[in-house]
Short mmCIF file of C-alpha atoms and ligand atoms in Angstrom, two decimals:
data_model
loop_
_atom_site.label_atom_id
_atom_site.label_comp_id
_atom_site.label_asym_id
_atom_site.label_seq_id
_atom_site.Cartn_x
_atom_site.Cartn_y
_atom_site.Cartn_z
CA UNK A 1 47.77 46.26 50.60
CA UNK A 2 51.38 45.58 50.04
CA UNK A 3 51.73 48.62 47.74
CA UNK A 4 50.30 50.74 50.59
CA UNK A 5 52.57 49.11 53.16
CA UNK A 6 55.62 49.65 50.97
CA UNK A 7 54.78 53.37 50.95
CA UNK A 8 54.66 53.28 54.78
CA UNK A 9 58.09 51.59 54.89
CA UNK A 10 59.50 54.12 52.41
CA UNK A 11 58.19 56.97 54.52
CA UNK A 12 59.75 55.54 57.68
CA UNK A 13 63.11 54.92 55.99
CA UNK A 14 63.11 58.35 54.24
CA UNK A 15 62.61 60.07 57.57
CA UNK A 16 65.75 58.34 58.72
CA UNK A 17 67.88 59.48 55.79
CA UNK A 18 67.48 56.65 53.34
CA UNK A 19 66.74 57.36 49.70
CA UNK A 20 65.39 55.24 46.90
CA UNK A 21 67.92 53.90 44.39
CA UNK A 22 67.17 53.54 40.73
CA UNK A 23 68.23 49.93 40.28
CA UNK A 24 68.68 46.96 42.63
CA UNK A 25 72.37 46.89 41.61
CA UNK A 26 72.94 50.36 43.06
CA UNK A 27 71.06 49.66 46.32
CA UNK A 28 72.65 49.04 49.72
CA UNK A 29 69.38 47.54 50.97
CA UNK A 30 66.86 45.57 49.00
CA UNK A 31 63.55 44.77 50.59
CA UNK A 32 60.95 42.40 49.07
CA UNK A 33 57.45 43.00 50.37
CA UNK A 34 55.85 39.60 50.30
CA UNK A 35 52.35 38.08 50.16
CA UNK A 36 51.37 34.66 51.59
CA UNK A 37 47.75 34.52 50.56
CA UNK A 38 48.31 31.84 47.92
CA UNK A 39 51.19 29.47 47.30
CA UNK A 40 52.11 30.96 43.91
CA UNK A 41 52.65 34.39 45.54
CA UNK A 42 55.28 32.77 47.76
CA UNK A 43 56.80 30.87 44.87
CA UNK A 44 57.29 34.13 43.00
CA UNK A 45 59.31 35.43 45.95
CA UNK A 46 61.55 32.36 45.81
CA UNK A 47 62.10 33.19 42.12
CA UNK A 48 62.91 36.82 42.91
CA UNK A 49 65.41 35.78 45.56
CA UNK A 50 67.07 33.55 42.92
CA UNK A 51 67.51 36.67 40.71
CA UNK A 52 68.93 38.72 43.62
CA UNK A 53 71.50 36.06 44.39
CA UNK A 54 73.76 37.44 41.63
CA UNK A 55 73.73 40.89 43.21
CA UNK A 56 74.53 39.42 46.62
CA UNK A 57 77.39 37.35 45.21
CA UNK A 58 78.87 40.38 43.46
CA UNK A 59 78.44 42.60 46.51
CA UNK A 60 78.05 40.58 49.75
CA UNK A 61 77.56 43.85 51.70
CA UNK A 62 74.14 44.36 50.16
CA UNK A 63 71.48 43.79 52.77
CA UNK A 64 68.59 41.69 51.51
CA UNK A 65 65.38 41.65 53.53
CA UNK A 66 61.98 40.12 53.40
CA UNK A 67 59.06 42.09 54.78
CA UNK A 68 55.30 41.46 54.78
CA UNK A 69 53.25 38.33 55.33
CA UNK A 70 55.81 35.74 54.26
CA UNK A 71 58.28 37.25 56.70
CA UNK A 72 55.64 37.01 59.43
CA UNK A 73 54.76 33.46 58.54
CA UNK A 74 58.20 31.96 58.22
CA UNK A 75 60.57 34.18 60.30
CA UNK A 76 63.70 32.34 61.48
CA UNK A 77 62.94 29.45 59.10
CA UNK A 78 63.57 31.80 56.18
CA UNK A 79 66.88 33.02 57.57
CA UNK A 80 68.01 29.48 58.29
CA UNK A 81 66.99 28.19 54.86
CA UNK A 82 68.13 31.10 52.76
CA UNK A 83 71.57 32.23 53.78
CA UNK A 84 71.30 35.32 51.52
CA UNK A 85 68.49 36.81 53.68
CA UNK A 86 69.73 39.26 56.31
CA UNK A 87 66.46 40.64 57.49
CA UNK A 88 62.93 39.41 58.22
CA UNK A 89 60.37 41.97 59.37
CA UNK A 90 56.60 41.39 59.66
CA UNK A 91 53.74 43.77 58.83
CA UNK A 92 53.41 45.23 62.35
CA UNK A 93 57.13 45.83 62.86
CA UNK A 94 57.99 48.47 60.32
CA UNK A 95 58.48 51.42 62.73
CA UNK A 96 61.80 49.96 63.89
CA UNK A 97 62.88 48.62 60.52
CA UNK A 98 66.04 50.74 60.37
CA UNK A 99 67.28 49.12 63.58
CA UNK A 100 67.05 45.74 61.94
CA UNK A 101 68.79 47.07 58.84
CA UNK A 102 71.58 48.43 61.04
CA UNK A 103 71.96 45.05 62.67
CA UNK A 104 72.26 43.44 59.25
CA UNK A 105 74.86 46.03 58.21
CA UNK A 106 76.83 45.03 61.32
CA UNK A 107 76.84 41.44 60.07
CA UNK A 108 74.02 40.15 62.22
CA UNK A 109 70.61 38.90 61.20
CA UNK A 110 67.84 41.44 61.70
CA UNK A 111 64.66 39.74 62.89
CA UNK A 112 61.66 41.88 63.77
CA UNK A 113 60.20 41.78 67.24
CA UNK A 114 56.49 42.29 67.39
CA UNK A 115 55.55 44.89 69.96
CA UNK A 116 51.79 44.87 69.43
CA UNK A 117 49.08 43.73 67.11
CA UNK A 118 47.33 47.08 67.31
CA UNK A 119 49.55 48.96 64.89
CA UNK A 120 47.73 51.09 62.32
CA UNK A 121 50.58 53.45 61.22
CA UNK A 122 47.98 56.20 61.61
CA UNK A 123 50.48 59.00 62.09
CA UNK A 124 52.72 58.03 59.18
CA UNK A 125 52.06 59.77 55.90
CA UNK A 126 53.02 57.18 53.28
CA UNK A 127 55.69 58.20 50.79
CA UNK A 128 54.05 58.61 47.35
CA UNK A 129 55.44 59.73 44.02
CA UNK A 130 53.29 62.34 42.33
CA UNK A 131 50.48 60.68 40.38
CA UNK A 132 46.85 60.26 39.76
CA UNK A 133 45.78 57.34 41.95
CA UNK A 134 46.67 56.57 45.58
CA UNK A 135 45.99 53.69 47.93
CA UNK A 136 45.00 54.44 51.49
CA UNK A 137 44.96 51.58 53.99
CA UNK A 138 42.04 52.32 56.31
CA UNK A 139 42.24 49.23 58.51
CA UNK A 140 44.55 46.30 59.09
CA UNK A 141 44.08 42.62 59.90
CA UNK A 142 41.00 40.45 59.63
CA UNK A 143 38.72 38.64 62.08
CA UNK A 144 36.80 36.56 59.62
CA UNK A 145 38.91 33.43 59.71
CA UNK A 146 37.76 32.00 56.42
CA UNK A 147 39.11 28.46 56.71
CA UNK A 148 41.29 28.70 53.60
CA UNK A 149 42.89 32.02 54.45
CA UNK A 150 46.21 32.82 56.13
CA UNK A 151 45.57 36.52 56.47
CA UNK A 152 44.16 36.52 60.03
CA UNK A 153 47.38 34.73 61.11
CA UNK A 154 49.88 36.90 59.26
CA UNK A 155 48.12 40.24 59.75
CA UNK A 156 46.42 39.75 63.08
CA UNK A 157 43.16 41.06 64.42
CA UNK A 158 41.07 43.72 62.70
CA UNK A 159 41.68 47.34 63.74
CA UNK A 160 40.59 50.55 62.12
CA UNK A 161 42.42 53.83 61.55
CA UNK A 162 41.05 57.05 62.90
CA UNK A 163 38.64 58.63 60.37
CA UNK A 164 40.17 62.11 60.55
CA UNK A 165 43.68 60.81 59.80
CA UNK A 166 42.25 59.27 56.61
CA UNK A 167 40.44 62.42 55.46
CA UNK A 168 43.56 64.48 56.23
CA UNK A 169 45.55 62.19 53.97
CA UNK A 170 42.95 62.67 51.18
CA UNK A 171 43.21 66.45 51.65
CA UNK A 172 46.92 66.28 51.08
CA UNK A 173 46.47 64.13 48.02
CA UNK A 174 43.91 66.56 46.67
CA UNK A 175 46.40 69.45 47.00
CA UNK A 176 48.94 67.39 45.06
CA UNK A 177 46.45 66.84 42.21
CA UNK A 178 45.55 63.20 42.78
CA UNK A 179 42.24 62.27 41.18
CA UNK A 180 41.54 58.80 42.60
CA UNK A 181 41.80 57.28 46.06
CA UNK A 182 41.26 53.59 46.89
CA UNK A 183 40.42 52.86 50.50
CA UNK A 184 41.85 49.48 51.45
CA UNK A 185 41.13 46.85 54.05
CA UNK A 186 40.72 43.07 54.15
CA UNK A 187 37.09 43.60 55.07
CA UNK A 188 36.30 47.30 54.81
CA UNK A 189 32.65 46.78 55.77
CA UNK A 190 33.58 46.15 59.36
CA UNK A 191 35.49 49.46 59.64
CA UNK A 192 34.72 50.95 63.02
CA UNK A 193 36.23 54.13 64.44
CA UNK A 194 34.37 54.53 67.74
CA UNK A 195 30.99 53.89 66.18
CA UNK A 196 31.67 55.52 62.86
CA UNK A 197 31.21 52.84 60.22
CA UNK A 198 32.54 52.38 56.73
CA UNK A 199 29.57 54.26 55.18
CA UNK A 200 30.46 57.23 57.41
CA UNK A 201 34.08 56.98 56.34
CA UNK A 202 33.16 56.82 52.64
CA UNK A 203 30.85 59.82 52.92
CA UNK A 204 33.54 61.83 54.73
CA UNK A 205 36.14 60.77 52.17
CA UNK A 206 33.94 61.73 49.23
CA UNK A 207 33.26 65.17 50.74
CA UNK A 208 36.95 66.15 50.90
CA UNK A 209 37.23 66.91 47.18
CA UNK A 210 34.37 66.16 44.82
CA UNK A 211 36.74 65.99 41.86
CA UNK A 212 38.43 62.93 43.40
CA UNK A 213 36.97 59.48 42.72
CA UNK A 214 36.75 57.22 45.75
CA UNK A 215 37.15 53.47 45.35
CA UNK A 216 37.24 50.76 48.02
CA UNK A 217 38.09 47.12 48.50
CA UNK A 218 37.38 44.50 49.80
CA UNK A 219 33.77 44.01 50.91
CA UNK A 220 32.59 40.94 52.74
CA UNK A 221 29.04 39.93 51.91
CA UNK A 222 28.07 39.39 55.54
CA UNK A 223 28.71 43.00 56.57
CA UNK A 224 27.65 44.96 53.54
CA UNK A 225 24.94 47.31 54.83
CA UNK A 226 22.07 49.09 53.10
CA UNK A 227 23.47 52.33 54.49
CA UNK A 228 26.67 51.68 52.52
CA UNK A 229 24.71 51.14 49.29
CA UNK A 230 22.74 54.37 49.81
CA UNK A 231 25.98 56.23 50.54
CA UNK A 232 27.44 55.05 47.24
CA UNK A 233 24.28 56.06 45.40
CA UNK A 234 24.15 59.50 47.03
CA UNK A 235 27.74 60.47 46.30
CA UNK A 236 28.59 60.88 42.66
CA UNK A 237 32.33 60.59 43.26
CA UNK A 238 32.09 57.22 45.06
CA UNK A 239 32.58 54.76 42.24
CA UNK A 240 29.73 52.46 41.26
CA UNK A 241 31.84 49.40 41.60
CA UNK A 242 31.79 46.75 44.31
CA UNK A 243 34.33 43.95 44.68
CA UNK A 244 32.32 41.25 46.48
CA UNK A 245 34.14 37.95 46.75
CA UNK A 246 31.72 35.01 46.51
CA UNK A 247 34.41 32.24 46.64
CA UNK A 248 31.92 29.47 45.76
CA UNK A 249 28.33 29.04 44.62
CA UNK A 250 27.66 26.11 46.91
CA UNK A 251 26.21 26.67 50.38
CA UNK A 252 27.88 23.46 51.56
CA UNK A 253 31.29 24.76 50.43
CA UNK A 254 30.59 28.23 51.82
CA UNK A 255 29.91 26.70 55.18
CA UNK A 256 33.11 24.69 55.13
CA UNK A 257 34.93 27.89 54.17
CA UNK A 258 33.34 29.66 57.16
CA UNK A 259 32.16 32.45 54.86
CA UNK A 260 29.14 33.05 57.10
CA UNK A 261 26.61 33.79 54.39
CA UNK A 262 24.48 31.75 52.03
CA UNK A 263 24.26 32.16 48.29
CA UNK A 264 20.67 33.33 48.75
CA UNK A 265 21.84 36.16 51.00
CA UNK A 266 24.65 37.02 48.62
CA UNK A 267 22.29 37.20 45.63
CA UNK A 268 19.89 39.36 47.65
CA UNK A 269 22.70 41.90 48.23
CA UNK A 270 23.50 41.92 44.48
CA UNK A 271 19.82 42.54 43.59
CA UNK A 272 19.46 45.24 46.22
CA UNK A 273 22.64 47.02 45.15
CA UNK A 274 21.46 47.02 41.52
CA UNK A 275 18.19 48.66 42.57
CA UNK A 276 19.77 51.27 44.80
CA UNK A 277 22.81 52.01 42.55
CA UNK A 278 21.72 51.89 38.90
CA UNK A 279 24.62 50.71 36.71
CA UNK A 280 26.68 49.37 39.55
CA UNK A 281 29.31 46.88 38.47
CA UNK A 282 30.58 43.85 40.42
CA UNK A 283 33.73 41.86 40.51
CA UNK A 284 34.45 38.83 42.64
CA UNK A 285 36.97 36.24 43.89
CA UNK A 286 36.42 32.61 43.20
CA UNK A 287 38.30 29.56 44.46
CA UNK A 288 38.27 26.33 42.41
CA UNK A 289 38.97 22.97 44.09
CA UNK A 290 38.39 23.68 47.76
CA UNK A 291 38.59 20.43 49.81
CA UNK A 292 35.61 18.09 49.14
CA UNK A 293 34.36 20.23 46.25
CA UNK A 294 32.21 18.08 43.97
CA UNK A 295 31.23 18.52 40.32
CA UNK A 296 27.84 19.56 41.66
CA UNK A 297 29.40 22.32 43.87
CA UNK A 298 31.46 23.49 40.93
CA UNK A 299 28.36 23.68 38.74
CA UNK A 300 26.70 25.87 41.39
CA UNK A 301 29.65 28.27 41.15
CA UNK A 302 29.21 28.52 37.37
CA UNK A 303 25.50 29.11 37.92
CA UNK A 304 26.08 31.99 40.33
CA UNK A 305 28.47 33.53 37.85
CA UNK A 306 25.79 33.34 35.14
CA UNK A 307 23.14 34.74 37.53
CA UNK A 308 25.22 37.74 38.68
CA UNK A 309 27.05 38.36 35.39
CA UNK A 310 30.14 39.85 37.03
CA UNK A 311 32.02 42.53 35.19
CA UNK A 312 35.26 40.87 36.23
CA UNK A 313 36.60 38.13 38.48
CA UNK A 314 39.84 37.09 40.18
CA UNK A 315 39.92 33.33 39.93
CA UNK A 316 42.18 30.98 41.90
CA UNK A 317 43.03 27.38 42.34
CA UNK A 318 42.85 26.34 45.96
CA UNK A 319 46.21 25.94 47.69
CA UNK A 320 46.44 24.83 51.34
CA UNK A 321 48.02 27.40 53.67
CA UNK A 322 49.78 26.11 56.79
CA UNK A 323 48.03 26.82 60.05
CA UNK A 324 44.57 27.34 58.53
CA UNK A 325 41.61 25.05 59.28
CA UNK A 326 41.24 24.01 55.68
CA UNK A 327 44.87 22.87 55.60
CA UNK A 328 43.84 20.20 58.14
CA UNK A 329 41.20 18.92 55.76
CA UNK A 330 42.30 16.50 53.06
CA UNK A 331 43.24 18.43 49.88
CA UNK A 332 41.27 15.80 47.99
CA UNK A 333 40.39 17.46 44.70
CA UNK A 334 42.94 16.14 42.19
CA UNK A 335 45.23 18.78 40.66
CA UNK A 336 43.91 18.00 37.16
CA UNK A 337 40.33 18.52 38.33
CA UNK A 338 41.25 21.84 40.02
CA UNK A 339 42.84 23.06 36.79
CA UNK A 340 39.92 21.89 34.69
CA UNK A 341 37.42 23.62 36.98
CA UNK A 342 39.49 26.80 37.15
CA UNK A 343 39.70 26.90 33.34
CA UNK A 344 35.95 26.51 33.05
CA UNK A 345 35.45 29.35 35.48
CA UNK A 346 37.94 31.53 33.56
CA UNK A 347 36.34 30.74 30.20
CA UNK A 348 32.86 31.50 31.46
CA UNK A 349 33.96 34.81 32.99
CA UNK A 350 35.67 35.77 29.74
CA UNK A 351 32.43 35.16 27.86
CA UNK A 352 30.34 37.09 30.42
CA UNK A 353 32.75 40.06 30.45
CA UNK A 354 32.61 40.15 26.64
CA UNK A 355 28.81 40.08 26.63
CA UNK A 356 28.46 42.65 29.39
CA UNK A 357 30.81 44.99 27.52
CA UNK A 358 28.98 44.54 24.21
CA UNK A 359 25.87 45.92 25.93
CA UNK A 360 27.72 49.13 26.55
CA UNK A 361 28.27 49.86 22.82
CA UNK A 362 26.39 52.93 21.69
CA UNK A 363 26.17 54.31 25.19
CA UNK A 364 28.14 57.13 26.86
CA UNK A 365 30.83 56.67 29.53
CA UNK A 366 32.71 59.14 31.66
CA UNK A 367 36.35 58.24 32.08
CA UNK A 368 39.31 59.56 33.99
CA UNK A 369 42.30 59.71 31.62
CA UNK A 370 45.31 57.88 33.05
CA UNK A 371 47.79 58.44 30.19
CA UNK A 372 48.60 57.28 26.72
CA UNK A 373 47.57 53.80 25.70
CA UNK A 374 50.18 51.08 26.17
CA UNK A 375 50.10 50.26 22.49
CA UNK A 376 50.24 53.70 20.84
CA UNK A 377 50.71 57.41 21.64
CA UNK A 378 47.83 58.11 19.28
CA UNK A 379 45.43 56.83 21.88
CA UNK A 380 44.70 57.64 25.53
CA UNK A 381 43.62 55.13 28.20
CA UNK A 382 41.31 55.84 31.12
CA UNK A 383 38.85 54.11 33.38
CA UNK A 384 35.10 54.34 33.92
CA UNK A 385 33.93 54.60 37.49
CA UNK A 386 32.87 50.96 37.06
CA UNK A 387 36.58 50.19 36.66
CA UNK A 388 36.60 49.42 32.92
CA UNK A 389 39.52 50.45 30.73
CA UNK A 390 38.51 52.68 27.80
CA UNK A 391 40.75 53.62 24.87
CA UNK A 392 40.04 56.97 23.09
CA UNK A 393 41.79 58.97 20.37
CA UNK A 394 44.54 61.27 21.62
CA UNK A 395 43.30 64.66 20.37
CA UNK A 396 42.40 68.16 21.44
CA UNK A 397 45.22 68.42 24.01
CA UNK A 398 43.53 66.03 26.44
CA UNK A 399 45.80 64.90 29.29
CA UNK A 400 46.19 62.60 32.24
CA UNK A 401 43.81 63.65 35.03
CA UNK A 402 41.11 65.00 32.71
CA UNK A 403 37.57 63.63 32.93
CA UNK A 404 35.97 63.10 29.54
CA UNK A 405 32.79 61.64 28.25
CA UNK A 406 32.86 59.42 25.16
CA UNK A 407 30.64 57.24 23.11
CA UNK A 408 31.53 53.47 23.22
CA UNK A 409 31.99 52.17 19.68
CA UNK A 410 33.60 48.79 20.21
CA UNK A 411 34.40 46.37 23.07
CA UNK A 412 36.38 43.27 23.88
CA UNK A 413 36.13 41.29 27.12
CA UNK A 414 38.80 43.47 28.73
CA UNK A 415 38.65 46.88 26.97
CA UNK A 416 36.12 49.42 25.66
CA UNK A 417 36.90 51.77 22.76
CA UNK A 418 35.36 55.23 22.72
CA UNK A 419 35.00 58.19 20.35
CA UNK A 420 33.21 61.60 20.22
CA UNK A 421 35.25 62.72 23.25
CA UNK A 422 34.18 65.71 25.28
CA UNK A 423 35.92 67.28 28.24
CA UNK A 424 33.60 67.10 31.28
CA UNK A 425 33.53 67.36 35.03
CA UNK A 426 33.45 64.23 37.17
CA UNK A 427 29.65 64.32 37.13
CA UNK A 428 29.50 64.45 33.33
CA UNK A 429 28.79 68.19 33.02
CA UNK A 430 30.40 69.44 29.85
CA UNK A 431 33.29 71.92 30.09
CA UNK A 432 33.54 74.37 27.19
CA UNK A 433 36.90 73.85 25.53
CA UNK A 434 38.84 76.92 24.44
CA UNK A 435 41.11 76.63 21.33
N1 5AD B 501 43.82 29.22 48.00
C1 5AD B 501 43.28 29.84 46.93
N2 5AD B 501 42.81 31.08 46.98
C2 5AD B 501 42.85 31.74 48.12
N3 5AD B 501 42.45 33.02 48.46
C3 5AD B 501 42.73 33.18 49.77
N4 5AD B 501 43.30 32.07 50.29
C4 5AD B 501 43.36 31.18 49.28
C5 5AD B 501 43.88 29.83 49.24
N5 5AD B 501 44.36 29.23 50.25
C6 5AD B 501 41.78 33.92 47.53
C7 5AD B 501 40.40 34.23 47.96
C8 5AD B 501 40.53 35.63 48.46
C9 5AD B 501 41.60 36.20 47.62
C10 5AD B 501 42.28 37.40 48.13
O1 5AD B 501 42.51 35.13 47.53
O2 5AD B 501 39.53 34.17 46.82
O3 5AD B 501 39.31 36.39 48.35
FE1 SF4 B 502 40.96 36.13 54.40
FE2 SF4 B 502 38.32 35.81 54.73
FE3 SF4 B 502 39.66 37.80 56.01
FE4 SF4 B 502 39.28 37.93 53.33
S1 SF4 B 502 37.65 37.95 54.88
S2 SF4 B 502 41.20 38.34 54.44
S3 SF4 B 502 39.45 35.78 52.73
S4 SF4 B 502 39.93 35.60 56.38
#
């Protein structure tokens, strides 16, 4: 979401004559786009500010600003505590960002003023470098109020962008040769543009250019409809990959988290999706050590992981966020227990990912080549539509943006290795190679 927002900020500033500098040392203005979702995201920003201090000391004219959720959450407090910060602008205040920069240039402190919580930046075409994959933010905010989560406070109420403005953006990306578009929202399943739901949006997005893969994130289990599953199944270029945060395997914990589903309902969705979309892969988010979590609750989380066999997971240690309901509960799981449980969750996921990937050996996968492998020019790296990284030999003039099919010959928990590579179309149809 912050990547997408940064592109909106860049677009706004570019239209007002700003350009992007190559290094922080050369810049007149340095903006850090910040995340508040977990404490360690905020700690990283404090670290970054420490690094920028040297630049500010060398050149006190440099304007340093914080934008994004941390700016929204802390506002004046940040300016008071960190003398080096000249600018604090929240996620709904970017249209006027240059005014605040000007104020900072004049020696004042630029603090954003929120005009509305209905901003969608619909009319702003984000500034993007040429490339293969683009993010498109399709909605902003969240109404779910999970008790651990600060997002509804920093990003406000849920509102959706106009469907046509999104498909127009995809058309432009198609003309520029992009091959993958990820539709973003905190809870994309509650997308609503005057009665047009997220399945309608996905179908419309997929139709724009059938050689572009469409991805989306994040789905909330409460709102994931059958219609959405059928839409994924019916459109070959909508990726067979669903990020479906479970957070915990315990109904008691889920209730305290205000997640508004039970594990039974969650597992029903997984089973249904696997029937409707053969080969669909799942990833999830899991929190270890939510207040009052017992060993029994933790065991239930491990059990759900074993039952679903996720392809991947983002796993976190609970950290209280000011202003949320959970922050008013006692953070009573000892740090050592949180760490131990998190490590058990990570180890289990590692084992499951490894096993799931072993099962793919001998089969064929279609991948979109993203470039040379990080380790060697002799190999190319790409992704399956189920979001798995595949490494293949760099031969036959294959290039970034090509779809190829390959046979999987080896796998680790994080990577597949392929051979017998053939140039294909997105749907796997072979393309005769000349030369
Ligand atoms: N502590 C730990 N993890 C959190 N997340 C959100 N808030 C917290 C918190 N206070 C995790 C959830 C969410 C993901 C984006 O971040 O798992 O799905
Ligand atoms: Fe936060 Fe819950 Fe909304 Fe996700 S659905 S952004 S976890 S409140």
